[in-house]
Tab-separated table of C-alpha atoms in Angstrom:
chain	number	residue	atom	x	y	z
A	29	UNK	CA	4.474	14.456	42.772
A	30	UNK	CA	5.127	11.185	44.687
A	31	UNK	CA	8.243	9.291	43.555
A	32	UNK	CA	8.044	5.647	43.063
A	33	UNK	CA	9.367	3.382	45.906
A	34	UNK	CA	12.822	2.213	45.326
A	35	UNK	CA	12.933	-1.508	44.294
A	36	UNK	CA	9.451	-1.206	42.879
A	37	UNK	CA	8.806	-1.564	39.256
A	38	UNK	CA	8.228	1.866	37.655
A	39	UNK	CA	4.657	2.809	37.065
A	40	UNK	CA	3.630	2.615	33.340
A	41	UNK	CA	1.213	4.199	31.101
A	42	UNK	CA	-1.029	1.102	31.482
A	43	UNK	CA	-1.005	1.582	35.299
A	44	UNK	CA	-2.244	5.157	34.857
A	45	UNK	CA	-4.759	4.103	32.593
A	46	UNK	CA	-6.105	1.409	34.822
A	47	UNK	CA	-5.927	3.657	37.808
A	48	UNK	CA	-8.011	6.585	35.925
A	49	UNK	CA	-10.336	4.054	34.226
A	50	UNK	CA	-9.566	5.142	30.675
A	51	UNK	CA	-7.526	3.730	27.750
A	52	UNK	CA	-3.806	3.869	27.279
A	53	UNK	CA	-4.249	6.263	24.103
A	54	UNK	CA	-6.289	8.573	26.249
A	55	UNK	CA	-3.655	8.897	28.870
A	56	UNK	CA	-0.992	9.710	26.148
A	57	UNK	CA	-3.087	12.215	24.637
A	58	UNK	CA	-4.033	13.844	28.032
A	59	UNK	CA	-0.463	14.019	29.406
A	60	UNK	CA	1.441	15.054	26.099
A	61	UNK	CA	-0.807	17.113	24.114
A	62	UNK	CA	-3.953	17.823	26.175
A	63	UNK	CA	-6.129	17.275	23.202
A	64	UNK	CA	-8.779	14.685	22.363
A	65	UNK	CA	-10.079	14.261	25.913
A	66	UNK	CA	-12.496	16.094	28.204
A	67	UNK	CA	-11.157	18.529	30.972
A	68	UNK	CA	-12.477	16.148	33.470
A	69	UNK	CA	-10.940	13.033	32.137
A	70	UNK	CA	-7.736	15.203	31.851
A	71	UNK	CA	-7.751	15.966	35.560
A	72	UNK	CA	-8.573	12.582	36.491
A	73	UNK	CA	-5.741	11.196	34.427
A	74	UNK	CA	-3.440	13.955	35.724
A	75	UNK	CA	-4.354	13.018	39.393
A	76	UNK	CA	-3.754	9.326	38.760
A	77	UNK	CA	-0.378	10.033	37.326
A	78	UNK	CA	0.722	12.162	40.310
A	79	UNK	CA	-0.583	9.519	42.707
A	80	UNK	CA	1.706	6.878	40.906
A	81	UNK	CA	4.543	9.062	40.297
A	82	UNK	CA	4.429	8.741	36.709
A	83	UNK	CA	5.124	11.495	34.054
A	84	UNK	CA	5.705	11.472	30.202
A	85	UNK	CA	9.372	11.516	29.889
A	86	UNK	CA	9.372	14.423	27.212
A	87	UNK	CA	7.281	16.712	29.227
A	88	UNK	CA	9.555	15.846	32.418
A	89	UNK	CA	12.528	16.794	30.549
A	90	UNK	CA	11.140	20.036	29.466
A	91	UNK	CA	10.201	21.048	33.013
A	92	UNK	CA	13.784	20.417	33.851
A	93	UNK	CA	15.028	22.651	31.190
A	94	UNK	CA	16.473	19.636	29.294
A	95	UNK	CA	16.034	19.128	25.738
A	96	UNK	CA	17.549	15.515	25.307
A	97	UNK	CA	14.857	13.163	24.151
A	98	UNK	CA	14.681	9.913	21.879
A	99	UNK	CA	12.604	8.741	18.862
A	100	UNK	CA	12.141	5.059	18.238
A	101	UNK	CA	12.889	3.042	14.966
A	102	UNK	CA	11.693	-0.529	15.288
A	103	UNK	CA	12.860	-2.536	12.260
A	104	UNK	CA	11.518	-6.027	11.312
A	105	UNK	CA	14.730	-7.110	9.564
A	106	UNK	CA	18.031	-8.485	10.171
A	107	UNK	CA	20.629	-6.059	11.546
A	108	UNK	CA	22.930	-7.115	8.547
A	109	UNK	CA	20.856	-4.891	6.449
A	110	UNK	CA	22.965	-1.921	7.558
A	111	UNK	CA	25.768	-3.753	5.709
A	112	UNK	CA	24.280	-3.271	2.255
A	113	UNK	CA	20.651	-1.689	2.223
A	114	UNK	CA	20.855	1.632	0.416
A	115	UNK	CA	17.902	3.084	2.294
A	116	UNK	CA	18.831	2.873	5.931
A	117	UNK	CA	22.291	4.177	5.898
A	118	UNK	CA	21.305	7.330	4.196
A	119	UNK	CA	17.965	7.690	6.063
A	120	UNK	CA	19.809	7.355	9.632
A	121	UNK	CA	22.148	9.913	8.548
A	122	UNK	CA	19.277	12.299	7.807
A	123	UNK	CA	17.832	11.438	11.014
A	124	UNK	CA	20.986	11.973	12.930
A	125	UNK	CA	21.740	15.409	11.105
A	126	UNK	CA	18.559	16.819	12.868
A	127	UNK	CA	18.632	15.095	16.178
A	128	UNK	CA	22.305	15.806	17.008
A	129	UNK	CA	21.621	19.472	16.661
A	130	UNK	CA	18.693	19.251	19.175
A	131	UNK	CA	20.503	16.990	21.664
A	132	UNK	CA	18.184	14.106	20.783
A	133	UNK	CA	19.100	10.463	19.925
A	134	UNK	CA	17.640	7.543	18.048
A	135	UNK	CA	16.762	4.102	19.683
A	136	UNK	CA	16.813	1.559	17.066
A	137	UNK	CA	15.637	-2.027	17.515
A	138	UNK	CA	15.716	-4.749	15.156
A	139	UNK	CA	13.264	-7.545	15.516
A	140	UNK	CA	12.680	-10.843	13.837
A	141	UNK	CA	8.780	-11.273	13.804
A	142	UNK	CA	5.385	-9.257	14.006
A	143	UNK	CA	4.813	-10.405	17.664
A	144	UNK	CA	8.172	-9.127	18.915
A	145	UNK	CA	7.645	-5.885	16.823
A	146	UNK	CA	4.203	-5.126	18.693
A	147	UNK	CA	5.824	-5.943	22.013
A	148	UNK	CA	8.814	-3.825	21.338
A	149	UNK	CA	6.663	-0.761	20.238
A	150	UNK	CA	4.512	-1.085	23.420
A	151	UNK	CA	7.666	-1.523	25.795
A	152	UNK	CA	9.591	1.290	24.355
A	153	UNK	CA	6.753	3.671	24.622
A	154	UNK	CA	5.147	2.654	27.766
A	155	UNK	CA	8.247	2.344	29.927
A	156	UNK	CA	9.429	5.900	28.251
A	157	UNK	CA	12.490	4.830	26.490
A	158	UNK	CA	11.335	6.860	23.330
A	159	UNK	CA	8.977	9.869	22.927
A	160	UNK	CA	7.595	8.933	19.424
A	161	UNK	CA	8.262	6.763	16.575
A	162	UNK	CA	9.296	6.869	12.916
A	163	UNK	CA	7.410	4.095	11.124
A	164	UNK	CA	9.204	2.674	8.015
A	165	UNK	CA	9.047	-0.233	5.761
A	166	UNK	CA	5.404	-0.131	5.412
A	167	UNK	CA	3.847	-3.377	4.424
A	168	UNK	CA	0.768	-4.443	2.732
A	169	UNK	CA	-2.381	-4.372	5.397
A	170	UNK	CA	0.249	-3.126	7.889
A	171	UNK	CA	-1.326	-2.927	11.425
A	172	UNK	CA	1.418	-0.598	13.116
A	173	UNK	CA	-0.113	2.744	12.535
A	174	UNK	CA	-3.561	1.618	13.895
A	175	UNK	CA	-1.625	-0.031	16.942
A	176	UNK	CA	0.248	3.257	17.622
A	177	UNK	CA	-2.878	5.248	17.394
A	178	UNK	CA	-4.404	3.125	19.996
A	179	UNK	CA	-1.389	3.569	22.148
A	180	UNK	CA	-1.555	7.292	21.940
A	181	UNK	CA	2.081	7.336	20.587
A	182	UNK	CA	3.222	10.236	18.311
A	183	UNK	CA	4.505	8.879	15.314
A	184	UNK	CA	5.417	9.842	11.538
A	185	UNK	CA	4.771	7.163	8.708
A	186	UNK	CA	7.448	7.054	6.268
A	187	UNK	CA	6.207	5.874	2.973
A	188	UNK	CA	2.655	6.209	1.092
A	189	UNK	CA	0.072	4.043	2.951
A	190	UNK	CA	-2.900	2.654	0.805
A	191	UNK	CA	-5.725	4.927	1.865
A	192	UNK	CA	-6.130	7.474	4.808
A	193	UNK	CA	-3.435	7.603	7.739
A	194	UNK	CA	-4.015	8.686	11.431
A	195	UNK	CA	-0.377	10.056	11.213
A	196	UNK	CA	1.566	12.609	9.076
A	197	UNK	CA	3.205	10.672	6.194
A	198	UNK	CA	6.243	11.416	4.400
A	199	UNK	CA	7.320	9.742	1.015
A	200	UNK	CA	9.363	9.729	-2.182
A	201	UNK	CA	7.022	9.846	-5.116
A	202	UNK	CA	8.594	7.965	-7.984
A	203	UNK	CA	5.860	7.697	-10.325
A	204	UNK	CA	6.875	10.312	-12.793
A	205	UNK	CA	10.744	9.133	-12.767
A	206	UNK	CA	9.555	5.631	-13.466
A	207	UNK	CA	7.423	6.824	-16.192
A	208	UNK	CA	10.221	8.756	-17.748
A	209	UNK	CA	12.474	5.543	-17.620
A	210	UNK	CA	9.913	3.395	-19.466
A	211	UNK	CA	9.282	6.157	-21.951
A	212	UNK	CA	13.210	6.078	-22.497
A	213	UNK	CA	12.880	2.300	-23.197
A	214	UNK	CA	9.921	2.579	-25.450
A	215	UNK	CA	11.561	5.375	-27.415
A	216	UNK	CA	14.688	3.084	-28.136
A	217	UNK	CA	12.701	0.228	-29.236
A	218	UNK	CA	12.046	-1.879	-26.289
A	219	UNK	CA	8.965	-3.985	-26.307
A	220	UNK	CA	9.752	-6.585	-23.675
A	221	UNK	CA	10.609	-4.819	-20.389
A	222	UNK	CA	11.094	-7.089	-17.311
A	223	UNK	CA	10.897	-6.083	-13.587
A	224	UNK	CA	12.897	-7.447	-10.665
A	225	UNK	CA	10.732	-6.481	-7.596
A	226	UNK	CA	12.000	-6.226	-4.240
A	227	UNK	CA	10.376	-7.816	-1.068
A	228	UNK	CA	6.850	-8.513	-2.258
A	229	UNK	CA	5.451	-7.974	1.168
A	230	UNK	CA	6.674	-4.419	1.115
A	231	UNK	CA	4.160	-1.618	0.013
A	232	UNK	CA	7.043	0.471	-1.646
A	233	UNK	CA	8.117	-2.504	-3.672
A	234	UNK	CA	4.566	-3.070	-4.834
A	235	UNK	CA	4.094	0.667	-5.649
A	236	UNK	CA	7.211	0.847	-7.792
A	237	UNK	CA	5.875	-2.257	-9.813
A	238	UNK	CA	2.418	-0.546	-10.140
A	239	UNK	CA	4.139	2.374	-11.483
A	240	UNK	CA	6.135	0.345	-13.963
A	241	UNK	CA	3.095	-1.448	-15.086
A	242	UNK	CA	1.140	1.703	-15.455
A	243	UNK	CA	3.764	3.428	-17.484
A	244	UNK	CA	4.007	0.342	-19.909
A	245	UNK	CA	0.202	0.451	-20.426
A	246	UNK	CA	0.535	4.355	-21.136
A	247	UNK	CA	3.040	3.512	-23.894
A	248	UNK	CA	1.106	0.700	-25.499
A	249	UNK	CA	3.287	-1.995	-24.090
A	250	UNK	CA	2.489	-5.178	-22.139
A	251	UNK	CA	4.223	-5.768	-18.757
A	252	UNK	CA	7.202	-8.061	-19.272
A	253	UNK	CA	8.008	-10.936	-16.828
A	254	UNK	CA	8.466	-10.384	-13.161
A	255	UNK	CA	10.848	-11.888	-10.638
A	256	UNK	CA	11.704	-11.194	-7.052
A	257	UNK	CA	15.049	-10.354	-5.913
A	258	UNK	CA	14.742	-9.217	-2.140
A	259	UNK	CA	16.801	-6.058	-2.499
A	260	UNK	CA	20.262	-7.799	-2.307
A	261	UNK	CA	22.979	-8.438	-4.883
A	262	UNK	CA	22.658	-12.168	-4.687
A	263	UNK	CA	18.818	-11.840	-5.162
A	264	UNK	CA	19.118	-9.611	-8.116
A	265	UNK	CA	21.709	-12.285	-9.669
A	266	UNK	CA	19.204	-14.937	-9.148
A	267	UNK	CA	16.250	-13.249	-10.359
A	268	UNK	CA	18.220	-12.315	-13.489
A	269	UNK	CA	19.054	-15.904	-14.069
A	270	UNK	CA	15.484	-16.990	-13.755
A	271	UNK	CA	14.715	-14.228	-16.507
A	272	UNK	CA	17.233	-15.627	-18.840
A	273	UNK	CA	15.904	-19.244	-18.260
A	274	UNK	CA	12.487	-18.019	-19.650
A	275	UNK	CA	11.629	-18.713	-23.506
A	276	UNK	CA	11.975	-15.143	-24.676
A	277	UNK	CA	14.488	-12.981	-22.906
A	278	UNK	CA	13.596	-9.253	-22.075
A	279	UNK	CA	15.550	-6.510	-23.828
A	280	UNK	CA	15.390	-4.213	-20.905
A	281	UNK	CA	14.968	-4.818	-17.131
A	282	UNK	CA	13.922	-2.467	-14.597
A	283	UNK	CA	15.330	-3.563	-11.150
A	284	UNK	CA	13.540	-2.045	-7.892
A	285	UNK	CA	17.160	-1.420	-6.351
A	286	UNK	CA	20.492	-0.558	-7.570
A	287	UNK	CA	21.992	-3.464	-5.558
A	288	UNK	CA	19.663	-6.003	-7.485
A	289	UNK	CA	20.754	-4.308	-10.764
A	290	UNK	CA	24.297	-4.663	-10.082
A	291	UNK	CA	23.657	-8.389	-9.335
A	292	UNK	CA	22.008	-8.632	-12.671
A	293	UNK	CA	25.144	-6.976	-14.290
A	294	UNK	CA	27.364	-10.041	-13.179
A	295	UNK	CA	24.764	-12.494	-14.533
A	296	UNK	CA	24.258	-10.779	-17.848
A	297	UNK	CA	28.064	-10.456	-18.270
A	298	UNK	CA	28.537	-14.245	-17.728
A	299	UNK	CA	25.778	-15.004	-20.247
A	300	UNK	CA	27.693	-13.109	-22.895
A	301	UNK	CA	25.044	-10.255	-23.086
A	302	UNK	CA	26.223	-6.784	-23.590
A	303	UNK	CA	24.920	-3.784	-21.620
A	304	UNK	CA	22.855	-2.011	-23.079
A	305	UNK	CA	23.581	-3.450	-26.599
A	306	UNK	CA	21.627	-6.822	-25.748
A	307	UNK	CA	19.879	-5.720	-22.546
A	308	UNK	CA	19.214	-2.291	-21.262
A	309	UNK	CA	19.367	-1.974	-17.434
A	310	UNK	CA	17.993	0.506	-15.033
A	311	UNK	CA	17.924	0.455	-11.137
A	312	UNK	CA	16.358	2.338	-8.148
A	313	UNK	CA	17.982	4.588	-5.417
A	314	UNK	CA	21.010	6.013	-7.035
A	315	UNK	CA	23.517	4.596	-4.754
A	316	UNK	CA	27.240	6.053	-5.011
A	317	UNK	CA	28.157	2.806	-6.728
A	318	UNK	CA	25.617	3.308	-9.503
A	319	UNK	CA	27.585	6.039	-11.198
A	320	UNK	CA	30.827	3.771	-11.111
A	321	UNK	CA	29.449	0.610	-12.419
A	322	UNK	CA	30.491	-0.445	-15.833
A	323	UNK	CA	28.501	0.742	-17.801
A	324	UNK	CA	27.296	3.525	-15.293
A	325	UNK	CA	23.767	2.609	-14.113
A	326	UNK	CA	20.890	4.447	-15.019
A	327	UNK	CA	18.478	4.800	-11.937
A	328	UNK	CA	15.684	6.555	-10.119
A	329	UNK	CA	17.204	8.975	-7.513
A	330	UNK	CA	15.297	8.507	-4.169
A	331	UNK	CA	16.232	11.242	-1.480
A	332	UNK	CA	16.608	8.874	1.424
A	333	UNK	CA	18.779	11.154	3.445
A	334	UNK	CA	16.279	14.128	3.174
A	335	UNK	CA	13.686	11.810	3.786
A	336	UNK	CA	15.104	10.950	7.171
A	337	UNK	CA	16.011	14.466	8.053
A	338	UNK	CA	12.529	15.866	7.249
A	339	UNK	CA	10.659	12.885	8.930
A	340	UNK	CA	12.784	13.547	12.014
A	341	UNK	CA	11.898	17.345	12.162
A	342	UNK	CA	8.191	16.785	11.656
A	343	UNK	CA	8.421	14.344	14.665
A	344	UNK	CA	10.272	16.669	16.857
A	345	UNK	CA	7.805	19.612	16.008
A	346	UNK	CA	4.964	17.335	16.930
A	347	UNK	CA	6.558	16.516	20.289
A	348	UNK	CA	6.697	20.239	20.899
A	349	UNK	CA	3.035	20.853	20.254
A	350	UNK	CA	3.132	22.026	16.756
A	351	UNK	CA	0.571	20.813	13.961
A	352	UNK	CA	2.289	18.743	11.357
A	353	UNK	CA	1.675	18.649	7.729
A	354	UNK	CA	-0.771	15.785	6.935
A	355	UNK	CA	1.111	14.872	3.805
A	356	UNK	CA	4.687	15.464	2.685
A	357	UNK	CA	5.894	14.234	-0.858
A	358	UNK	CA	9.480	14.345	-2.088
A	359	UNK	CA	9.843	13.730	-6.140
A	360	UNK	CA	12.171	10.924	-7.405
A	361	UNK	CA	14.460	11.848	-10.432
A	362	UNK	CA	15.566	9.790	-13.173
A	363	UNK	CA	19.425	9.672	-13.614
A	364	UNK	CA	19.950	8.565	-17.355
A	365	UNK	CA	23.458	6.922	-17.752
A	366	UNK	CA	24.971	4.530	-20.257
A	367	UNK	CA	23.154	1.265	-18.976
A	368	UNK	CA	19.866	2.602	-20.695
A	369	UNK	CA	21.291	3.065	-24.286
């Protein structure tokens, strides 16, 4: 194989595609898995790669007997989420528990907007900084899976997309746990159950709200008021203030995260309302702090660490040429504690 001339820009997947007269996705499929392209096209792509001195990083390392590789995680949020977000710390811990044992690493990039996000995905993959991606924080009408499919980038989608997916998906299914929570509220006499939703643009926030609404209808109750808390303690506190400012206050509140619920605790206490005597409270995530809150917080346990480790394992298996499961679902679990009565 011809080595790139020193001082020149390293050839990219776009250069190979242009030389071979095909798409970038076709190049990636031909050189990584060999599937999805004809033998003639595959040979033309291989020859173009040889002439340019380009090779897919994962295959090149495998040929050298080295297993070290990288998977990418592009997050359109502020890096400060690592200070408070319940999901990412546990999710990353799960990823690293798998990658460290296989001499792999994670490349994480925090980006501020959609344009930077798309550019970052392309640069990381085309310049061979990563071998594949874990796609998190699915959004309503999310364009990333389609973009990665066009690029030919291996990926695992973490979350439950609306409709079909070109990639394997892995998610926490909280429908039954949320139904059990609403059943508990209904059985203990609550008729006005409010919800504090997280980021309205996030698909998982919308899905939690849907599960809450469906369960209320199943038990003959109308959905109570909804406020948005942005998955932060401060946001949860502000959302709770808005709920209390409404004419008829709720007797129970389901928060879309434990952090928002803990923010709500402070506002309810300052208003002289007892938990659960005046207002029953439940959260989501089951962070460590939940069982130490006063009173201990009822919550839906979501297996973030296992989600990370399983997603990483599926992606590594894909990179090794194994066929991944199309859909993997983990089940949420209701943890009943004092805050729900």
